[in-house]
XYZ file of C-alpha atoms in Angstrom:
536
model
C 159.008 44.177 4.133
C 161.307 43.222 6.787
C 162.121 45.861 9.269
C 165.991 46.427 9.767
C 166.916 46.434 13.373
C 169.902 48.475 14.316
C 171.942 47.374 16.869
C 173.433 49.065 19.852
C 177.259 49.695 19.272
C 179.412 47.948 21.738
C 181.042 50.999 22.657
C 177.797 52.317 23.998
C 177.507 49.369 26.270
C 181.045 49.677 27.424
C 180.700 53.301 28.180
C 177.673 52.627 30.422
C 179.576 49.952 32.154
C 182.458 52.405 32.713
C 179.883 55.011 34.003
C 178.280 52.645 36.411
C 181.761 51.281 37.647
C 182.969 54.892 38.169
C 180.117 55.893 40.257
C 180.399 52.813 42.265
C 183.858 53.598 43.077
C 183.144 57.118 43.794
C 180.501 56.002 46.180
C 182.337 53.083 47.513
C 179.545 51.397 49.219
C 180.838 48.634 51.913
C 179.555 45.501 49.614
C 181.321 46.753 46.495
C 184.599 47.394 48.578
C 184.435 43.872 49.722
C 184.117 42.499 46.426
C 186.799 44.694 45.080
C 189.197 43.574 47.900
C 188.197 39.752 47.676
C 191.005 38.612 45.610
C 193.652 40.002 48.063
C 192.273 37.804 50.621
C 193.561 34.935 48.472
C 197.112 33.889 49.780
C 199.557 33.600 47.046
C 203.444 33.358 46.644
C 205.334 34.830 43.769
C 209.084 34.059 43.468
C 211.477 36.843 42.874
C 212.069 36.044 39.224
C 208.435 36.105 38.296
C 208.076 39.525 40.099
C 210.953 40.911 38.248
C 209.382 39.835 34.736
C 206.120 41.226 35.801
C 207.680 44.542 36.737
C 209.713 44.750 33.335
C 206.717 44.043 31.278
C 204.653 46.697 33.192
C 207.201 49.327 31.924
C 206.152 48.628 28.503
C 202.524 49.818 29.208
C 203.813 53.410 30.298
C 203.689 56.563 28.423
C 207.283 56.333 26.865
C 207.209 52.767 25.273
C 203.816 53.262 24.072
C 204.615 56.532 22.331
C 207.094 54.834 20.338
C 204.856 52.122 19.528
C 202.312 54.368 18.210
C 204.861 56.604 16.558
C 205.909 53.161 14.539
C 202.351 52.423 13.686
C 201.985 56.148 12.541
C 204.932 55.798 10.300
C 203.550 52.343 8.979
C 200.196 53.920 8.048
C 201.905 56.731 6.128
C 203.728 54.233 4.057
C 200.355 52.746 3.420
C 199.082 56.224 2.456
C 196.540 56.193 5.284
C 197.144 59.535 6.681
C 193.615 59.909 8.375
C 194.130 56.178 10.128
C 197.577 57.275 11.127
C 196.353 60.573 12.921
C 193.186 58.768 14.432
C 195.782 56.043 15.910
C 198.187 58.625 17.392
C 195.083 60.773 18.899
C 193.795 57.593 20.530
C 196.981 57.446 22.929
C 196.792 61.300 23.523
C 193.223 61.355 24.257
C 192.962 58.112 26.392
C 195.802 59.264 28.388
C 194.380 62.622 29.059
C 191.058 61.093 30.271
C 192.916 58.563 32.581
C 194.522 61.571 34.065
C 191.296 63.496 34.486
C 189.516 60.568 36.098
C 192.464 59.810 38.383
C 192.295 63.533 39.639
C 188.604 63.570 40.169
C 187.958 60.177 41.936
C 191.404 60.416 43.806
C 191.259 56.831 44.722
C 194.151 55.418 47.118
C 196.056 52.636 46.125
C 195.251 49.061 47.946
C 196.638 49.151 51.567
C 197.157 45.351 50.978
C 200.931 44.749 50.747
C 201.807 46.198 47.442
C 205.090 44.775 46.046
C 205.959 47.699 44.171
C 205.773 51.606 45.138
C 203.162 53.556 43.567
C 202.113 57.167 44.343
C 199.643 58.235 41.867
C 195.711 57.705 42.321
C 194.645 54.192 41.781
C 191.441 54.610 39.469
C 191.488 53.751 36.630
C 194.675 51.738 35.957
C 196.860 53.494 33.578
C 198.656 50.593 32.400
C 195.508 48.831 31.499
C 194.121 51.935 29.831
C 197.252 52.206 27.518
C 197.714 48.577 27.023
C 194.078 48.229 25.808
C 194.642 51.452 23.802
C 197.334 49.735 21.664
C 195.441 46.512 21.422
C 192.018 48.130 20.258
C 193.997 50.426 17.971
C 195.971 47.792 16.181
C 193.158 45.303 15.997
C 191.098 47.926 14.144
C 193.864 48.748 11.765
C 194.500 45.355 10.745
C 190.884 44.526 10.268
C 190.479 47.754 8.151
C 193.610 47.226 6.020
C 192.681 43.381 5.572
C 196.023 42.369 6.709
C 196.662 38.654 5.875
C 198.300 36.572 8.322
C 197.199 38.797 11.266
C 196.106 36.079 13.583
C 199.613 35.620 15.242
C 199.617 39.500 15.834
C 196.359 39.558 17.412
C 196.983 36.556 19.881
C 200.393 38.052 20.724
C 198.472 41.311 21.669
C 195.715 39.745 23.484
C 198.498 37.808 25.643
C 200.169 41.011 26.273
C 196.985 42.652 27.632
C 196.140 39.773 29.870
C 199.796 39.751 31.258
C 199.493 43.591 31.840
C 195.907 43.326 33.479
C 196.839 40.381 35.688
C 200.193 41.947 36.687
C 198.749 45.214 38.004
C 196.740 42.808 40.466
C 199.432 40.466 41.318
C 201.634 43.422 42.200
C 198.813 44.586 44.535
C 198.972 48.152 43.077
C 195.458 48.181 41.741
C 191.965 46.952 42.543
C 190.198 44.759 40.111
C 187.777 47.401 39.308
C 190.750 49.793 38.496
C 191.954 47.573 35.562
C 188.463 47.001 34.287
C 187.772 50.646 34.014
C 191.059 51.320 32.397
C 189.969 48.761 29.585
C 186.631 49.884 29.473
C 187.486 53.465 28.966
C 189.893 52.797 26.354
C 187.743 50.127 24.466
C 184.920 52.817 24.485
C 186.875 55.834 23.164
C 189.021 53.950 20.489
C 186.112 52.123 18.981
C 183.748 55.252 19.000
C 186.498 57.460 17.586
C 186.673 54.865 14.796
C 183.203 54.685 14.021
C 183.109 58.379 13.585
C 186.193 58.463 11.433
C 185.241 55.508 9.289
C 181.614 56.992 8.413
C 182.845 60.763 8.251
C 186.191 60.112 6.353
C 187.349 56.896 5.512
C 184.150 55.319 3.923
C 183.326 58.692 2.158
C 186.688 59.264 1.076
C 186.844 55.783 -0.908
C 183.218 56.410 -2.546
C 183.505 59.622 -3.569
C 185.349 61.125 -6.500
C 187.490 64.099 -6.667
C 185.089 66.556 -7.415
C 182.668 65.842 -4.541
C 185.475 65.661 -1.846
C 186.416 69.131 -1.762
C 182.846 70.137 -1.685
C 181.742 67.789 1.142
C 184.980 68.117 3.207
C 183.916 71.142 4.697
C 180.573 69.659 5.926
C 182.201 66.564 7.206
C 184.736 68.615 9.212
C 181.641 70.548 11.032
C 180.002 66.913 11.601
C 183.083 65.620 13.360
C 183.485 68.707 15.401
C 179.888 68.579 16.568
C 180.395 64.611 17.559
C 183.552 65.441 19.229
C 181.770 68.441 21.345
C 179.002 66.164 22.259
C 181.485 63.573 23.402
C 183.427 65.911 25.511
C 180.138 67.247 27.027
C 179.352 63.711 27.964
C 182.727 62.978 29.310
C 182.689 66.351 31.111
C 179.312 65.676 32.644
C 180.346 62.286 33.634
C 183.489 63.713 35.337
C 181.622 66.433 37.236
C 178.926 63.770 38.296
C 181.897 61.438 39.619
C 183.631 64.227 41.100
C 180.595 65.246 43.115
C 179.859 61.727 44.201
C 183.522 61.077 45.216
C 183.574 64.417 47.153
C 180.034 63.562 48.931
C 181.442 60.260 50.001
C 184.688 61.480 51.064
C 183.407 64.224 52.890
C 180.873 62.056 54.778
C 183.629 59.572 55.560
C 185.784 62.366 57.143
C 182.769 63.776 58.988
C 181.985 60.361 60.599
C 185.866 59.920 61.602
C 185.806 63.473 63.400
C 182.137 63.111 64.842
C 182.210 62.982 68.749
C 178.935 63.463 70.247
C 178.448 64.822 73.398
C 175.743 65.346 76.008
C 174.401 68.889 76.407
C 171.523 70.494 78.058
C 171.769 73.416 75.554
C 169.205 73.381 72.800
C 170.503 72.943 69.424
C 169.313 75.627 66.831
C 167.583 74.206 63.751
C 170.683 74.474 61.143
C 168.399 73.631 58.194
C 166.354 76.806 58.723
C 169.619 78.673 59.235
C 168.923 79.953 62.754
C 171.954 81.797 64.698
C 174.423 79.247 65.928
C 177.543 79.382 68.343
C 180.492 77.251 68.340
C 183.651 76.933 70.544
C 186.880 76.647 68.436
C 189.710 75.092 70.372
C 193.192 74.946 69.163
C 194.808 72.129 71.148
C 198.305 72.142 71.683
C 200.029 68.704 72.028
C 203.674 69.474 71.686
C 206.053 67.468 73.761
C 208.717 70.393 73.366
C 206.476 72.703 75.016
C 204.732 70.104 77.360
C 201.306 71.703 76.975
C 199.214 68.433 77.934
C 196.428 69.147 75.442
C 195.296 72.641 76.842
C 193.283 74.618 74.571
C 195.719 77.164 73.711
C 193.448 78.999 71.185
C 189.980 79.549 72.484
C 187.330 81.210 70.509
C 183.626 81.876 70.624
C 182.361 81.823 66.967
C 178.765 82.923 66.374
C 177.070 82.651 63.010
C 173.986 84.922 62.465
C 172.469 83.934 59.104
C 169.813 86.915 59.247
C 172.688 89.329 59.531
C 174.881 87.431 57.212
C 177.675 87.878 59.846
C 179.857 85.817 61.834
C 181.864 87.208 64.843
C 184.927 85.458 66.276
C 185.532 86.405 69.914
C 188.980 85.260 71.371
C 189.270 84.234 75.148
C 192.423 84.565 76.931
C 193.977 81.281 77.451
C 195.308 82.366 80.902
C 191.828 83.442 82.265
C 191.661 82.653 85.810
C 188.339 81.151 86.388
C 186.346 78.481 88.257
C 186.657 75.274 86.073
C 183.212 73.554 85.794
C 182.668 70.038 87.534
C 185.592 70.469 89.680
C 183.951 71.658 93.171
C 185.090 75.249 92.889
C 188.772 74.886 91.553
C 190.246 77.788 90.035
C 192.528 77.356 87.453
C 193.493 78.842 83.811
C 190.585 78.220 81.472
C 192.615 76.555 78.987
C 193.260 73.731 81.562
C 189.610 72.602 81.633
C 190.377 70.626 78.325
C 193.075 68.871 80.116
C 190.827 67.741 82.977
C 187.677 66.906 81.159
C 188.136 67.355 77.507
C 185.803 69.215 74.946
C 182.492 68.951 77.437
C 184.374 70.476 80.585
C 185.910 73.268 78.262
C 182.585 74.309 76.760
C 180.735 73.963 80.007
C 183.482 76.179 81.637
C 183.147 78.765 78.928
C 179.270 78.748 79.217
C 179.234 79.355 82.946
C 181.881 82.329 82.839
C 179.906 84.174 79.889
C 176.471 82.850 80.619
C 176.079 81.853 77.058
C 175.101 78.808 75.262
C 177.583 76.817 73.172
C 175.628 74.960 70.564
C 178.603 72.919 68.961
C 182.375 72.671 69.125
C 185.266 72.141 66.830
C 188.616 71.348 67.970
C 192.100 70.958 66.192
C 195.393 70.112 66.904
C 197.279 73.240 66.691
C 200.269 71.684 64.807
C 197.778 70.709 61.859
C 197.738 74.252 60.806
C 201.143 73.676 59.111
C 199.283 70.923 56.835
C 196.017 72.853 56.515
C 197.922 75.983 55.370
C 199.817 73.975 52.774
C 196.793 72.203 51.552
C 194.859 75.371 50.820
C 198.019 76.932 49.253
C 199.022 79.105 51.911
C 197.404 82.452 53.433
C 198.037 86.248 53.239
C 198.469 88.221 56.329
C 199.108 91.608 57.122
C 201.650 92.057 59.771
C 201.456 94.846 62.157
C 205.411 95.054 62.784
C 208.615 93.008 62.047
C 209.574 90.109 64.097
C 211.356 86.714 63.836
C 210.008 83.540 65.006
C 211.504 80.063 64.942
C 214.327 81.344 62.536
C 211.841 82.852 60.153
C 211.824 86.934 59.471
C 208.189 88.332 59.243
C 208.641 91.898 57.714
C 205.798 94.559 58.315
C 202.976 94.554 55.975
C 201.114 92.073 53.742
C 203.121 88.743 52.989
C 202.023 85.221 51.742
C 202.763 82.420 54.323
C 203.188 78.742 53.586
C 201.716 76.321 56.402
C 204.950 76.201 58.722
C 205.223 79.962 58.336
C 201.394 80.648 59.288
C 201.745 78.331 62.371
C 204.707 80.169 63.674
C 203.209 83.548 62.965
C 200.133 82.618 64.857
C 202.278 81.017 67.794
C 204.538 83.957 68.526
C 204.035 85.806 71.691
C 207.176 87.166 73.401
C 207.968 90.115 70.771
C 204.644 91.084 70.451
C 203.837 94.588 72.501
C 200.383 93.279 73.027
C 201.654 89.907 74.480
C 199.053 87.172 74.369
C 196.305 89.560 73.176
C 198.662 90.073 70.114
C 198.943 86.418 69.397
C 195.130 85.916 69.629
C 194.943 88.670 67.130
C 197.082 86.740 64.691
C 195.470 83.460 65.454
C 191.996 85.130 64.453
C 193.723 86.436 61.247
C 194.981 83.152 60.202
C 191.651 81.685 61.139
C 189.679 83.954 58.774
C 192.318 83.501 55.845
C 191.969 79.820 56.279
C 188.168 80.095 56.208
C 188.041 82.191 53.204
C 190.617 79.411 51.295
C 188.323 76.829 52.283
C 185.190 78.259 51.084
C 186.851 79.267 47.786
C 186.562 77.411 44.444
C 190.322 76.334 44.491
C 189.774 74.212 47.506
C 187.388 72.153 45.829
C 190.282 70.860 43.466
C 192.254 70.112 46.727
C 189.284 68.912 48.806
C 190.894 65.494 49.506
C 194.231 66.888 50.898
C 191.978 69.064 53.064
C 189.813 66.511 54.453
C 192.681 64.428 55.023
C 194.286 66.964 57.409
C 190.920 67.997 59.110
C 190.034 64.281 59.585
C 193.361 63.272 61.154
C 193.501 66.094 63.412
C 189.788 67.528 63.858
C 186.995 66.561 66.233
C 183.365 67.984 66.570
C 179.837 67.139 67.646
C 178.501 68.258 64.218
C 177.101 65.367 62.256
C 177.368 65.090 58.611
C 174.028 66.050 58.030
C 174.592 69.212 60.188
C 177.725 69.975 58.142
C 175.654 69.696 54.946
C 173.145 72.284 56.413
C 175.953 74.465 57.427
C 177.586 74.511 53.856
C 174.044 75.350 52.447
C 172.619 77.871 54.727
C 175.577 79.591 56.272
C 178.169 80.114 53.480
C 176.990 84.063 53.045
C 177.579 84.609 56.669
C 180.911 82.718 56.997
C 182.227 85.198 54.124
C 181.554 88.054 56.426
C 183.579 87.753 59.457
C 184.087 90.318 62.256
C 186.288 89.841 65.329
C 186.384 90.815 69.106
C 188.595 89.994 72.194
C 187.504 89.373 75.829
C 190.354 91.555 77.483
C 191.949 91.407 80.883
C 195.025 92.207 82.945
C 197.971 90.241 84.071
C 198.343 88.871 87.609
C 200.853 86.446 89.360
C 199.645 83.828 91.702
C 200.411 84.055 95.448
C 199.551 80.629 96.703
C 196.188 81.894 97.678
C 194.714 83.237 94.274
C 196.213 81.058 92.003
C 199.723 78.994 92.101
C 202.533 81.098 93.325
C 204.770 82.466 90.765
C 202.325 81.554 87.672
C 201.112 84.363 85.400
C 197.267 84.566 84.863
C 194.750 87.037 83.420
C 192.037 88.529 85.317
C 188.853 90.157 83.370
C 186.975 92.918 84.828
C 183.232 92.306 85.408
C 182.156 95.155 83.179
C 184.607 93.667 80.150
C 183.168 90.328 80.823
C 179.463 91.643 80.606
C 180.324 93.529 77.452
C 181.185 90.376 75.737
C 178.552 88.335 77.163
C 175.941 91.001 75.900
C 177.599 91.301 72.375
C 177.507 87.478 71.792
C 173.976 87.374 72.989
C 172.920 89.913 70.697
C 174.564 88.188 67.850
C 172.672 84.900 68.900
C 169.451 87.014 69.070
C 169.003 86.233 72.750
C 167.559 88.840 75.269
C 170.497 90.281 77.162
C 168.094 90.628 80.284
C 167.279 86.939 80.046
C 168.073 85.013 83.303
C 170.782 82.391 82.890
C 168.370 79.436 83.789
C 166.133 80.326 81.236
C 168.655 80.316 78.442
């Protein structure tokens, strides 16, 4: 007796190919990116007339015209008394359109930056035009074959030519990578053929073979079977989507971390982040505003300690006008925020370490103006304003209020109307920082991670490597959700030419206050407060 061999359905193979291609695009290894861009290194010239034709043809592969095509197909099938086939055809357009949108959002691939000939703003992967065109071609092909339409060869040739022109057009217009259009075709082919195999086996063949008496009894069971198959399909696609999203997030986070990474030489021993040891950071908000002429001073200066054992994070603000000896300047005194102007992050960190006698393990600096974009990226922040004031034409009433990025930036900057002066501003800066941290650690930020990474990558700098960042996310999240604040406080004085530049305002801090903050930070870092500075 000859054993019957069951062939693997083509849609299974195309689904596997689509899965592999999706993961490659999400991971984006260099070799794959080079292959994907290779076609754009070939020089070709397209005249205006050809570009116009390609553009007009592309408009037919959008959701509007495609809806019309499928509506006409549905009417045709209703006339043929093929209701099941009619609903199947229309469902293909809706489902592949939905799947394409999901993958565009998950992967978030940017368009080729290689001289696109038309403007496109949506994500690149997969190609929506190729997706819809392939959906139309596959649906019509299957319909013609099922109905055994005579003289269908001409229609099929026309549809294949249409698909080829759409696919080539997306590449010639430089709005998609080859992998984008291939993925669009694979996804459509997989879904249309899979869904037809289910409908054909469960409805069309059964409906033709069974008599009227059997149909009503089996109909309920078939609906359950179809629902099960559809649920398993959604589960598979959901798992694929989550996997691709995770790979894409990991890759983009690593890319952003590498962009921000600026290693520094330090004698301070770094704690083992993988073990969750207490760690300290210096957070610097760098002002680079030509209007205010701030010369890259660190106008927001905070020591952040994270103690994983206590599940606690403490943010301690340092007055930007604190009159101190700047490290590495042979005894020169200036405002503490000027250290960043003279020697960047290294000098700023060393100055803070010398003044407070504490180790700074890592740093993070960000352009203050980026607070606007970051605030918008996380959907704004909610603050509790202590008193009503106006800043930059914006009125801030007393009490809780939700602020967009620009409003949050001005809220954190205002100083002159605050009874506490710069200390009030520092309190609002800490408040906004805490709110941003809460938003960044929330689930909603996962859906906007690319926008957030773009802002941080363009405006931030740190000596944390990618692996260290991963350890922070893994080990320190509970501590980052429990944030306390502190403030190093001093008093105003005006320079007289001997102590400070004449006429310039500074801050001096009493030794008792400085010692209080030093001891508090050492306690948060599990450092013996009686330990000599040389043995820290």
